[in-house]
Coordinates of C-alpha atoms in Angstrom, one line a residue:
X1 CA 8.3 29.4 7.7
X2 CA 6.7 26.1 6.2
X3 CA 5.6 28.3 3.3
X4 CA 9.2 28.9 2.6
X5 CA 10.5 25.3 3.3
X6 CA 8.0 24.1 1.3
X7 CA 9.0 26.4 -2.1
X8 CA 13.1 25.6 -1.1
X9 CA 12.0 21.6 -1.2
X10 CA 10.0 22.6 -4.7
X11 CA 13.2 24.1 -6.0
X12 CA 15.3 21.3 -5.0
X13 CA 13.2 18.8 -6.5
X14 CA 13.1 20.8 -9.7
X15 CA 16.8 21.3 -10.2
X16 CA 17.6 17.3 -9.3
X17 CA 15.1 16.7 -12.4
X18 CA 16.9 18.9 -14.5
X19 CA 20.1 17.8 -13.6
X20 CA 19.2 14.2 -14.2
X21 CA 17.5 15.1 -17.4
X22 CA 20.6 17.0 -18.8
X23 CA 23.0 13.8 -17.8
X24 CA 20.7 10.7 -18.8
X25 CA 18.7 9.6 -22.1
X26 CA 15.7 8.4 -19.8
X27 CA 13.8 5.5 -20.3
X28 CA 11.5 6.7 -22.7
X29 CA 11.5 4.3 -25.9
X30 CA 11.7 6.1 -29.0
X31 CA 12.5 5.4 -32.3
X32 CA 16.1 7.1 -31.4
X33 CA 16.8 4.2 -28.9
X34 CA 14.6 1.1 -29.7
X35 CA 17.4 -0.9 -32.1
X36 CA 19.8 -3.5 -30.8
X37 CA 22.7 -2.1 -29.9
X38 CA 24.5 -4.7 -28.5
X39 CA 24.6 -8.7 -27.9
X40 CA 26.0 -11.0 -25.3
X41 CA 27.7 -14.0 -26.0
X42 CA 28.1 -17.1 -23.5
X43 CA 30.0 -19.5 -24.8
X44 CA 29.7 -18.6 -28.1
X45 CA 26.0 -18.9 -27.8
X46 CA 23.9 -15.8 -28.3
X47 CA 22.2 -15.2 -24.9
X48 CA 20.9 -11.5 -25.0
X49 CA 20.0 -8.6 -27.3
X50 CA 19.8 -5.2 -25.9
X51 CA 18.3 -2.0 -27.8
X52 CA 20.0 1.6 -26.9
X53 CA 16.3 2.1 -24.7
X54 CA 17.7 -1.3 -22.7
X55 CA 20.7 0.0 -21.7
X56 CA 19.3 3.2 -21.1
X57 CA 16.9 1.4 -18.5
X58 CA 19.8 -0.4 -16.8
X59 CA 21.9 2.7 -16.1
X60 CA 18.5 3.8 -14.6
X61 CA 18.1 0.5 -12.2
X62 CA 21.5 1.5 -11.3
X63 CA 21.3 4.5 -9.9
X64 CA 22.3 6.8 -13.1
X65 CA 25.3 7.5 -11.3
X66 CA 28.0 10.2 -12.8
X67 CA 31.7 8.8 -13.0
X68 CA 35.3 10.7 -14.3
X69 CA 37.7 8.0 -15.6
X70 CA 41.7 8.7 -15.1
X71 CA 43.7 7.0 -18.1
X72 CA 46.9 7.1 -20.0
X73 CA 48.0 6.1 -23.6
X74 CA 50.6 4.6 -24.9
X75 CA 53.1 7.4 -26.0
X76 CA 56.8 7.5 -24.6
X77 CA 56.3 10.8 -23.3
X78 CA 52.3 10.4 -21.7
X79 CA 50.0 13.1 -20.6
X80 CA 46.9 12.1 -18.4
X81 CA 43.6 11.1 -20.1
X82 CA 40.6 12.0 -18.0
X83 CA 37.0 11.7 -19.0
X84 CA 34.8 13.7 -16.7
X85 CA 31.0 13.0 -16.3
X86 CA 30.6 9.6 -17.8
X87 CA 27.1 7.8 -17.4
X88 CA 26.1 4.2 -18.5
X89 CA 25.0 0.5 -17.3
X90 CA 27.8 -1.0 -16.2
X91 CA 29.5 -3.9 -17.5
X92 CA 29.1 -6.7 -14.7
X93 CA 25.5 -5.1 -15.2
X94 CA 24.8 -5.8 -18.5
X95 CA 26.0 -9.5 -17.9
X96 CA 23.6 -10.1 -15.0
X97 CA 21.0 -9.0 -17.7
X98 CA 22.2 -11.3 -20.0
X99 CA 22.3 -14.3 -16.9
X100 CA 25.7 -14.1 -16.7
X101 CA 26.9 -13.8 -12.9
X102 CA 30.4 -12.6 -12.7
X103 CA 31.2 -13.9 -9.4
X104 CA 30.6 -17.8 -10.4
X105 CA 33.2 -17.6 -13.4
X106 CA 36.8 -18.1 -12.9
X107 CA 39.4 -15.0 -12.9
X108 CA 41.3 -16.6 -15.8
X109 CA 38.0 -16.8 -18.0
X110 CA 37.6 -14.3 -21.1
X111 CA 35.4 -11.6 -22.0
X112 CA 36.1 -9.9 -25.3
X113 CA 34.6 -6.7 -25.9
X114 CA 34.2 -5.8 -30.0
X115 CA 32.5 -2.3 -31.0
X116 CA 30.3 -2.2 -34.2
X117 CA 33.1 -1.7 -36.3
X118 CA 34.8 -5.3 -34.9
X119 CA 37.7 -3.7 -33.3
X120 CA 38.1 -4.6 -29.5
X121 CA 40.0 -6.8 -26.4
X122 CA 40.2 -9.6 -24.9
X123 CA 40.3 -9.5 -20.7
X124 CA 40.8 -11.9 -18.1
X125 CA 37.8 -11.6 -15.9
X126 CA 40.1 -10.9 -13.4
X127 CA 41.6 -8.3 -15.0
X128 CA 38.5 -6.0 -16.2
X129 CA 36.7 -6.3 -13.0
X130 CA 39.4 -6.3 -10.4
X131 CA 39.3 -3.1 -7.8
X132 CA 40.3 -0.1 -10.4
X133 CA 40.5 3.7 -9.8
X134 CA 39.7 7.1 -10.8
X135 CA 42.7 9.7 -9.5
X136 CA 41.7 13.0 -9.8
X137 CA 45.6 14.2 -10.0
X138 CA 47.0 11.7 -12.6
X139 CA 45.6 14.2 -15.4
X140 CA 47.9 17.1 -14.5
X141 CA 50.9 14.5 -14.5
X142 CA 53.0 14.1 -17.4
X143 CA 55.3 11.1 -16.9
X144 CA 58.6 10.3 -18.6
X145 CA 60.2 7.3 -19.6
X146 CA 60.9 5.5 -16.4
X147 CA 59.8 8.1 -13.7
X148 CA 58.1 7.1 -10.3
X149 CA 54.5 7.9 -9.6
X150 CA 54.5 10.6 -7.4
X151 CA 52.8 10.3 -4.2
X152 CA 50.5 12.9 -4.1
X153 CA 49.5 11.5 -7.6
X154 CA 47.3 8.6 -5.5
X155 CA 45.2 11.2 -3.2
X156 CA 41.5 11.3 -3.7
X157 CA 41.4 7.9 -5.3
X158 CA 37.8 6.9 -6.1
X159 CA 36.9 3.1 -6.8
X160 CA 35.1 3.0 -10.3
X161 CA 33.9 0.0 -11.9
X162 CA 33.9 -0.7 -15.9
X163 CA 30.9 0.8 -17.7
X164 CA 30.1 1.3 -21.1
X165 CA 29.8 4.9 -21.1
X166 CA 26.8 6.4 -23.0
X167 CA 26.9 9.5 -24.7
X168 CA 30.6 9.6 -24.5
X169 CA 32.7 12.5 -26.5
X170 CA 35.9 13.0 -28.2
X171 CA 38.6 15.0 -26.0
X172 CA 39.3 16.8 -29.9
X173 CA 35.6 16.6 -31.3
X174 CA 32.8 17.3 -29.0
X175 CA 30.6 17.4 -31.4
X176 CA 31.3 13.3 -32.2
X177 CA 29.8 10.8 -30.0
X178 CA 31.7 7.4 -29.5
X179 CA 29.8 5.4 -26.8
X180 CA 32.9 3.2 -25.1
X181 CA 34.0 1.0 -22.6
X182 CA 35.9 2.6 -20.0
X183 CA 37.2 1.5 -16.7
X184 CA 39.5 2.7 -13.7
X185 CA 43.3 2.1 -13.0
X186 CA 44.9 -0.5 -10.9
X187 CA 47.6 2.9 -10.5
X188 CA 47.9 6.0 -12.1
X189 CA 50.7 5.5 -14.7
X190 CA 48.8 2.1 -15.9
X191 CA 48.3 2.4 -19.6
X192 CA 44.6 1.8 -19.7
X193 CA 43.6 4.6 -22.2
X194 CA 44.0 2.4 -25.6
X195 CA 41.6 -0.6 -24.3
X196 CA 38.5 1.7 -24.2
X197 CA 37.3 0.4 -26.7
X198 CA 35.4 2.7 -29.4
X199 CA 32.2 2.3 -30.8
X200 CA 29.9 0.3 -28.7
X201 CA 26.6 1.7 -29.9
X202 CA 25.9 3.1 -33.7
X203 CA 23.8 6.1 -32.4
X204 CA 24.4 7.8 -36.0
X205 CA 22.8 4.5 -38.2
X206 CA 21.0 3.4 -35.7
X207 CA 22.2 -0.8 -36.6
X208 CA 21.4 -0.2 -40.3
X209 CA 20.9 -3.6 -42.1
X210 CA 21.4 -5.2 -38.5
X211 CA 25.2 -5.6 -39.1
X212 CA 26.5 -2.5 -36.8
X213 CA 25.7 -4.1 -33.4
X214 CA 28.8 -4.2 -30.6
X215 CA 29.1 -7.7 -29.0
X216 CA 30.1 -8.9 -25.4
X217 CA 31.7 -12.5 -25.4
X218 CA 32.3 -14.4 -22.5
X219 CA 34.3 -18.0 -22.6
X220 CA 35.3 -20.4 -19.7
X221 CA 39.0 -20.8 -20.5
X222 CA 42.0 -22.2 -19.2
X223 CA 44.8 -20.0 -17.8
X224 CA 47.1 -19.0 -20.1
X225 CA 50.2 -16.6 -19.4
X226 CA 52.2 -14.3 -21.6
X227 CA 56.0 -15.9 -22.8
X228 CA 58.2 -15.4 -20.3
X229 CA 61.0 -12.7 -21.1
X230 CA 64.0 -13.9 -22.8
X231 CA 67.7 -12.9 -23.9
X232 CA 68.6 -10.1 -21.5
X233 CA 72.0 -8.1 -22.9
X234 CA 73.3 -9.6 -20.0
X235 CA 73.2 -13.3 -18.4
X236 CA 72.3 -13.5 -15.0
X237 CA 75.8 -13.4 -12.5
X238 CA 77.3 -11.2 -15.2
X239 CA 79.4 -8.4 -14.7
X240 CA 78.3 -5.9 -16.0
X241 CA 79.8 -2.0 -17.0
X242 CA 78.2 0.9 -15.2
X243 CA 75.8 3.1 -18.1
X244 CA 75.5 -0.2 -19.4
X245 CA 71.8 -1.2 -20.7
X246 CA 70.1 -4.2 -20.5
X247 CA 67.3 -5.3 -23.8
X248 CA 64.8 -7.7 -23.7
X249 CA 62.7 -10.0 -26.0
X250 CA 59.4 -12.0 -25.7
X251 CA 56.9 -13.5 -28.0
X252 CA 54.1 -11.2 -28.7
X253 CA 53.0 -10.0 -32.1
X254 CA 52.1 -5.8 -32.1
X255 CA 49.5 -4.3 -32.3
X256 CA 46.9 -7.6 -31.7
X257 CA 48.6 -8.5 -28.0
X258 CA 48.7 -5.9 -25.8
X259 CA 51.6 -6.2 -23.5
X260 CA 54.4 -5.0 -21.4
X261 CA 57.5 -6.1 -20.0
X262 CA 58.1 -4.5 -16.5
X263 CA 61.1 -4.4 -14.6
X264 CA 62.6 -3.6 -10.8
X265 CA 66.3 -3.1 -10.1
X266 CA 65.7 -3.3 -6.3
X267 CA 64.8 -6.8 -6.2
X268 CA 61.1 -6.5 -5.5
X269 CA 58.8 -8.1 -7.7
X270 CA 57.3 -5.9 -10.9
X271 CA 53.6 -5.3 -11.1
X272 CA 51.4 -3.0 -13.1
X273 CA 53.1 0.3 -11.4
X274 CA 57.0 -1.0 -12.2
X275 CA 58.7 0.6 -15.0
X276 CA 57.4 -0.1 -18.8
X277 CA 60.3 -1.9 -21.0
X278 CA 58.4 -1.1 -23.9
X279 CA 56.3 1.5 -23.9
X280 CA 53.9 1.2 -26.5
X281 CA 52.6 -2.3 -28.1
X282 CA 54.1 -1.3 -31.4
X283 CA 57.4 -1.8 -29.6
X284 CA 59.2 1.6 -28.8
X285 CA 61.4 -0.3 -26.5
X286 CA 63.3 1.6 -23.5
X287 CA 66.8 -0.7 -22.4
X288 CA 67.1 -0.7 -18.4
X289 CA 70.6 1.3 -17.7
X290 CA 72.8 0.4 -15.3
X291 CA 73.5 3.6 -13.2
X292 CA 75.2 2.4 -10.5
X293 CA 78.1 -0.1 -8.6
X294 CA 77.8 -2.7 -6.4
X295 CA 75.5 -5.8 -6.4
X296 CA 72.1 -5.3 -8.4
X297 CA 69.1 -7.2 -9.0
X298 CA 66.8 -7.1 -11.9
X299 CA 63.6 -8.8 -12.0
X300 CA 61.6 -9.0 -15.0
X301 CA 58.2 -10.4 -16.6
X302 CA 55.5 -9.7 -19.2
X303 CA 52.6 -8.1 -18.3
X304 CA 49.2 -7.7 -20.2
X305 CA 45.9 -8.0 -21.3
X306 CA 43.8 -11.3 -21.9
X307 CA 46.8 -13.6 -20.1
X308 CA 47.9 -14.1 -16.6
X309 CA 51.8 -12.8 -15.9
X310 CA 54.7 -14.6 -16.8
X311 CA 57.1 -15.6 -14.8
X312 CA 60.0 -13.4 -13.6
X313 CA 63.3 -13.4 -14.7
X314 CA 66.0 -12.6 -12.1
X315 CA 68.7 -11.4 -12.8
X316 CA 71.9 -11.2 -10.1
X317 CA 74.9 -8.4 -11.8
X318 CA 77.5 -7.4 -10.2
X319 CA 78.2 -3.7 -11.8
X320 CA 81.9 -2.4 -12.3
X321 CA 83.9 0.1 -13.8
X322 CA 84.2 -1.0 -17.2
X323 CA 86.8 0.2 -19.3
X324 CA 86.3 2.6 -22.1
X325 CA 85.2 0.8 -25.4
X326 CA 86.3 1.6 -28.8
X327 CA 89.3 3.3 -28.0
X328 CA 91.3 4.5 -31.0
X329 CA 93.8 7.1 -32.1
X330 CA 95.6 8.6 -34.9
X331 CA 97.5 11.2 -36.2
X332 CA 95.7 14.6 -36.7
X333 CA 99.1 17.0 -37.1
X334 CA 102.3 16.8 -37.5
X335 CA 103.4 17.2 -33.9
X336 CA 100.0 15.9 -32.1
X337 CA 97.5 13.1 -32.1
X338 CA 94.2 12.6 -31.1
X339 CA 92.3 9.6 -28.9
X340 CA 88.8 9.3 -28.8
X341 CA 86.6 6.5 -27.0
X342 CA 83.1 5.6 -26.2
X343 CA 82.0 7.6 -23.1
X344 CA 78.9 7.5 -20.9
X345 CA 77.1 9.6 -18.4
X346 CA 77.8 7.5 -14.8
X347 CA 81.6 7.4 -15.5
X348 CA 83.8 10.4 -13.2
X349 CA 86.3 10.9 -15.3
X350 CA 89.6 9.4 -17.4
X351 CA 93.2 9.1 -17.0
X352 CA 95.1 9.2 -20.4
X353 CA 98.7 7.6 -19.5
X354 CA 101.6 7.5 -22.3
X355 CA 104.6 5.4 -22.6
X356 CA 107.8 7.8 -21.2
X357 CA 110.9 5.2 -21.6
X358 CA 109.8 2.4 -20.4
X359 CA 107.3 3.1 -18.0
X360 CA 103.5 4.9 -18.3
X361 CA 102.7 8.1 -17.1
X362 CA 99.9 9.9 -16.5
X363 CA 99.6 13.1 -18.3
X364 CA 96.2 14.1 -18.1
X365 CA 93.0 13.0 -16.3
X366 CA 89.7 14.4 -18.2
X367 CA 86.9 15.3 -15.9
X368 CA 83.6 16.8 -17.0
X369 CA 83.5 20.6 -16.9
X370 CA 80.5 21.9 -14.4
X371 CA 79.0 18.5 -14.0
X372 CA 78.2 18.2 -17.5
X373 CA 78.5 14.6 -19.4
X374 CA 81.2 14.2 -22.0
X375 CA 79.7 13.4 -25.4
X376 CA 79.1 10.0 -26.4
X377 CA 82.4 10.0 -28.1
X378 CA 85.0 11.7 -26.5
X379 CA 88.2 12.8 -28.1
X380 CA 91.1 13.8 -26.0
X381 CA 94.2 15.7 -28.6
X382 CA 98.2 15.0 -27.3
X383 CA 100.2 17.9 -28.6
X384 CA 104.1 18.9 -29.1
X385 CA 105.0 15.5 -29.9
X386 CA 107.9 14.5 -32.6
X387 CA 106.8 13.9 -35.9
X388 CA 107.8 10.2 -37.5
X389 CA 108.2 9.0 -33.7
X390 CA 105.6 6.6 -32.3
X391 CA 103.7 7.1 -29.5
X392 CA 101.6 4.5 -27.2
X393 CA 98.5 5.6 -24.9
X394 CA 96.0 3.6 -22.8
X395 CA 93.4 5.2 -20.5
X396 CA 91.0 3.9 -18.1
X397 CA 87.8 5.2 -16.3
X398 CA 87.0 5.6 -13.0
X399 CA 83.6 6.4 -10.6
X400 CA 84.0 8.2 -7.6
X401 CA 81.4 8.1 -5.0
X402 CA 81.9 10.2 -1.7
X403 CA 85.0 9.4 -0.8
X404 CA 85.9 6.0 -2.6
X405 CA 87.0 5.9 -6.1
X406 CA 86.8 2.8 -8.3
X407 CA 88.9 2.5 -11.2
X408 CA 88.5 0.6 -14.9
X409 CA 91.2 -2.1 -15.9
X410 CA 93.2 -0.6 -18.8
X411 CA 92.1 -0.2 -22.5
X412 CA 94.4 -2.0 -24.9
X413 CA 97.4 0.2 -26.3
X414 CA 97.6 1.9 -29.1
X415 CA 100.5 2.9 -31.0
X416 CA 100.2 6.0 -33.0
X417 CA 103.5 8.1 -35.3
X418 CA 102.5 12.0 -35.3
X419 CA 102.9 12.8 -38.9
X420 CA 102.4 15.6 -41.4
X421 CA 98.6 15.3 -43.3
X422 CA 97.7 15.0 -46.6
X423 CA 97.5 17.4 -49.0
X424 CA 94.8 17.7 -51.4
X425 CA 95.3 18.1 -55.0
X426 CA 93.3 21.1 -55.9
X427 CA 94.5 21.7 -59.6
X428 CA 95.9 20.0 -62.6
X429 CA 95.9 21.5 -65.8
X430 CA 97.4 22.3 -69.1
X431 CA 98.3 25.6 -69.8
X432 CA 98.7 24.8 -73.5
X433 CA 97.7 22.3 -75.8
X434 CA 100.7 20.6 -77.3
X435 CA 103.0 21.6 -74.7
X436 CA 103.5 18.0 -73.0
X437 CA 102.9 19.6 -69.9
X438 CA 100.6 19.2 -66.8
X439 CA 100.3 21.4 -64.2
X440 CA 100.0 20.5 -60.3
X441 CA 98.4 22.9 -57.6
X442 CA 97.9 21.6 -53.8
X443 CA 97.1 22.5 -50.7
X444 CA 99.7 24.3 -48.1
X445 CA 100.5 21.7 -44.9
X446 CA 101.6 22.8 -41.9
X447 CA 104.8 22.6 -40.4
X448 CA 105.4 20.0 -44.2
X449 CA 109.4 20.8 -45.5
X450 CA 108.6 19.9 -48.8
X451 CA 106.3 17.7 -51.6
X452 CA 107.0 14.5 -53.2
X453 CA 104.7 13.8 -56.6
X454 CA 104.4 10.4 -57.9
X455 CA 102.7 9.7 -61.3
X456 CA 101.3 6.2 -63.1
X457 CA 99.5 5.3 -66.2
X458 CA 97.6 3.6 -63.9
X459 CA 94.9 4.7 -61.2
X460 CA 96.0 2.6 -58.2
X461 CA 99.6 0.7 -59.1
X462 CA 102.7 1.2 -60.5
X463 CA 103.5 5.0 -59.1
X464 CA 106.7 6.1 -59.2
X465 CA 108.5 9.6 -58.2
X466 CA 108.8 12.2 -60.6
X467 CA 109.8 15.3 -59.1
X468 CA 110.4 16.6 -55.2
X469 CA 110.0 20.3 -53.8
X470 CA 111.5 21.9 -50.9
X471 CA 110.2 24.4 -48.3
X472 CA 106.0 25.2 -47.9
X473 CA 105.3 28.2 -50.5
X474 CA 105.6 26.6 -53.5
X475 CA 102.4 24.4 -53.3
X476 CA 102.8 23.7 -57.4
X477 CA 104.9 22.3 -60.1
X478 CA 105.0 21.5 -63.6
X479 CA 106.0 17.9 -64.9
X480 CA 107.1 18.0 -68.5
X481 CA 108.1 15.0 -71.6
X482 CA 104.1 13.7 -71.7
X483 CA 102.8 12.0 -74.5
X484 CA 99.6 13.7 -76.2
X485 CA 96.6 11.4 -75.6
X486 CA 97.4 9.6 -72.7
X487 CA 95.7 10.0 -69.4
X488 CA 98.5 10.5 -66.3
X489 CA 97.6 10.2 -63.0
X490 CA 99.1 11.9 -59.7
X491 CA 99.3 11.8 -56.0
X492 CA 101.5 14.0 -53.9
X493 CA 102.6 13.4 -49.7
X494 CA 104.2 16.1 -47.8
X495 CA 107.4 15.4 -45.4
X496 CA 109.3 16.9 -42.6
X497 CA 112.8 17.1 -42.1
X498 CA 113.2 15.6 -38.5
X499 CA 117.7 15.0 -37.5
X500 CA 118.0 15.6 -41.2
X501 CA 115.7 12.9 -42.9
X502 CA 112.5 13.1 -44.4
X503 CA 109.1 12.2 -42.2
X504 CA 106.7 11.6 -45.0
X505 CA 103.0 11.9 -44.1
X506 CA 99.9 10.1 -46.5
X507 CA 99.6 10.4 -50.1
X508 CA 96.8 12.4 -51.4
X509 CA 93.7 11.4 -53.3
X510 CA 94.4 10.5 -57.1
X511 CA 93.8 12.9 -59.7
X512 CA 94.3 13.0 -63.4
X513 CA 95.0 14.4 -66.9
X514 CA 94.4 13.7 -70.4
X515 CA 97.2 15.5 -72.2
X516 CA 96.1 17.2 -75.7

């Protein structure tokens, strides 16, 4: 029995040795790790160099301890980050190395991380080494613009602290090592993955010349915060139109600052986990919406990297029906015309009145079929109405919520004559030179009695009648006594005979001839 105990112990011993070997450089100095890979900066002043073999010793003194890192980037549409099996000296340990003790400096001081090739970011001390996670779940998530965390997202949380990871690989090229920063997430839809920073040890060149070497700066420095957000759509105590939405500004200058501006519309104050006004730091900007009535509160600040918060914006609204904008209408046959207005997803429906004698009625109220939206721009066609007789329309919107229905104030009217349309001018030709004829062909109108043709020497002035038609199947006509060499031009309008008189619709587009 303590035969057996003893091999099991052997093998156990055996496979930690391996494992550790197969995860961790060891501290062995060799020509592959004894060149400076990195230095440390305190105020400004260089106060340590450290070779590859140093950091490889530090991780060591640590524990060589095996971390996964949760992280997203800064698309629109996100899908989790997560880098499994990360090993390295950790950051607040390569500043005790360098005498610099996190704990005596001030949250609001700055370290700067740079790789070899210069590129980094600037943190608040507070910032990088504040209590920051690895969620095992966040991976499989794939947020949308504006969509809560879910809960189940925040089981298994494990506390991580910032490292520079050694060894570290390319999600698309595991054959390309980039050594990085990494740390954990204050919460699992924070947009940490950009700030791990790249290149912190040339492995490949191994600091050729001595200029590819990372750098670590740390400055006392007085708090500064981000601008404080600025020119919301709407002033604060505004009222404000349900599907409305609400834009933003703030000074920060893409892609250098790395911020966000992050918003409630419950009235608690927005953090790190509150929806993302922007979601990238080249701008990408997502407006608030408005999606529903009654009294609402928006608070708002910026958010980022390097500088404390700013303040928050609030902003009291008090969020109606509005009524429809851009409403408009014309004539689109000779007995119908067509309204159109801007629409948007929160609103119920629309009531289209139209003057009757002297009084509006409703004739029609448009409601989405099977719960969908109405486009963007909805058009809404009256029909069997008298042509060369004007007609007047307003609508209004309306929300209904359980049982109580809230109604829009009314758009302005619009006055609008059903009339017959254009025609176009498909033709005109001579049939023979000499002749001192041109020859008109046009397109058939419906429900047109007839075609009036005007001509001009000129293109846009001085047209007068020169010859009418009756009835809708002679769409052509001949006009005769033109002078050879001179250019004619012609437009033609359709009417309808309404108690007797003529309802002329528009004039076509001008065309011409040069007679030979």
């Amino acid at each position: 029995m303590k035969r057996l105990l003893s091999i099991i112990m052997a093998l156990a011993l055996a496979l930690t040795m391996c494992f550790s070997q197969s995860v961790v450089y060891g501290a062995e100095k060799t020509t592959d790790n004894d060149f400076v890979a990195l230095k440390v900066f305190y105020k400004d002043k260089l106060v340590k160099e450290m070779t590859l073999y140093d950091l490889e010793e530090l991780e060591e003194a640590e524990g060589s301890v095996i971390r996964s890192y949760s992280g997203y980037n800064r698309n629109v549409t996100y899908k989790g980050k997560e880098l499994k099996d990360l090993h390295g000296p950790t950051i607040q340990g390569i500043l005790a190395e360098a005498g610099i003790d996190v704990t005596a400096l001030k949250s609001t001081d700055i370290i700067e991380i740079n790789g070899y090739d210069q590129y980094g970011y600037k943190f608040q001390i507070g910032q990088l080494f504040k209590t920051r996670y690895y969620y095992p779940k966040a991976a499989d998530e794939d947020y949308q613009i504006g969509a809560p965390v879910k809960p189940e997202t925040m089981e298994g949380a494990v506390e991580v602290p910032a490292i520079l990871a050694l060894d570290c690989r390319e999600e698309e090229d595991e054959d390309k090592r980039i050594d990085r920063l990494v740390f954990g997430q204050e919460y699992p839809n924070e947009q940490n993955y950009t700030l791990f920073t790249k290149y912190m040890v040339d492995y490949k060149y191994r600091n050729l010349n001595g200029t590819r070497i990372s750098e670590i700066r740390v400055k006392p420095a007085k708090a500064t915060k981000w601008s404080n957000v600025t020119s919301p759509t709407y002033k604060n105590k505004a009222k404000v139109p349900i599907g409305s939405q609400i834009n933003f500004k703030t000074k920060y200058k893409p892609p250098q600052d790395v911020a966000w501006i992050v918003y409630t519309t419950d009235g608690t104050t927005p953090d790190v986990s509150s929806s993302k006004y922007n979601y990238s730091r080249w701008g990408d900007n997502r407006p608030v919406e408005i999606n529903k009535l009654g009294k609402m509160t928006v608070k708002v600040k910026t958010i980022g990297v390097g500088k404390s918060d700013s303040s928050v914006m609030t902003l009291n609204y008090t969020v109606i029906v509005g009524k429809p904008a851009n409403f408009s209408a014309k004539s689109t046959n000779y007995d119908e015309v067509t309204l159109s207005w801007d629409s948007n997803k929160y609103i119920t429906g629309y009531e289209v009145y139209q003057l009757v004698g002297k009084k509006y009625q409703l004739i029609d109220t448009v409601i989405p079929e099977n719960g969908e939206a109405l486009p963007d721009k909805h058009e809404y066609t009256v029909k069997d109405l008298k042509t060369g007789t004007a007609c007047k329309f307003k609508v209004r919107a309306f929300v209904t919520e359980g049982e109580k229905t809230t109604y829009s104030a009314y758009t302005a009217i619009k006055s609008v004559t059903p009339a017959v349309l254009a025609p176009e001018i498909e033709d005109i030709y001579q049939e023979e030179e000499g002749d001192g004829t041109a020859m008109l062909q046009w397109s058939v109108i419906e429900g047109a009695d007839g075609y009036e043709v005007q001509r001009s020497l000129y293109k846009s002035k001085k047209f007068a009648k020169v010859l009418t038609t009756e009835g809708n199947e002679e769409i052509f006509a001949s006009n005769t006594g033109l002078k050879t060499g001179k250019t004619y031009y012609y437009k033609v309008r359709a009417y309808r005979l309404v108690d007797g008189k003529k309802k002329y619709g528009s004039y076509s587009i001008v065309n011409s001839i040069k007679i030979n």
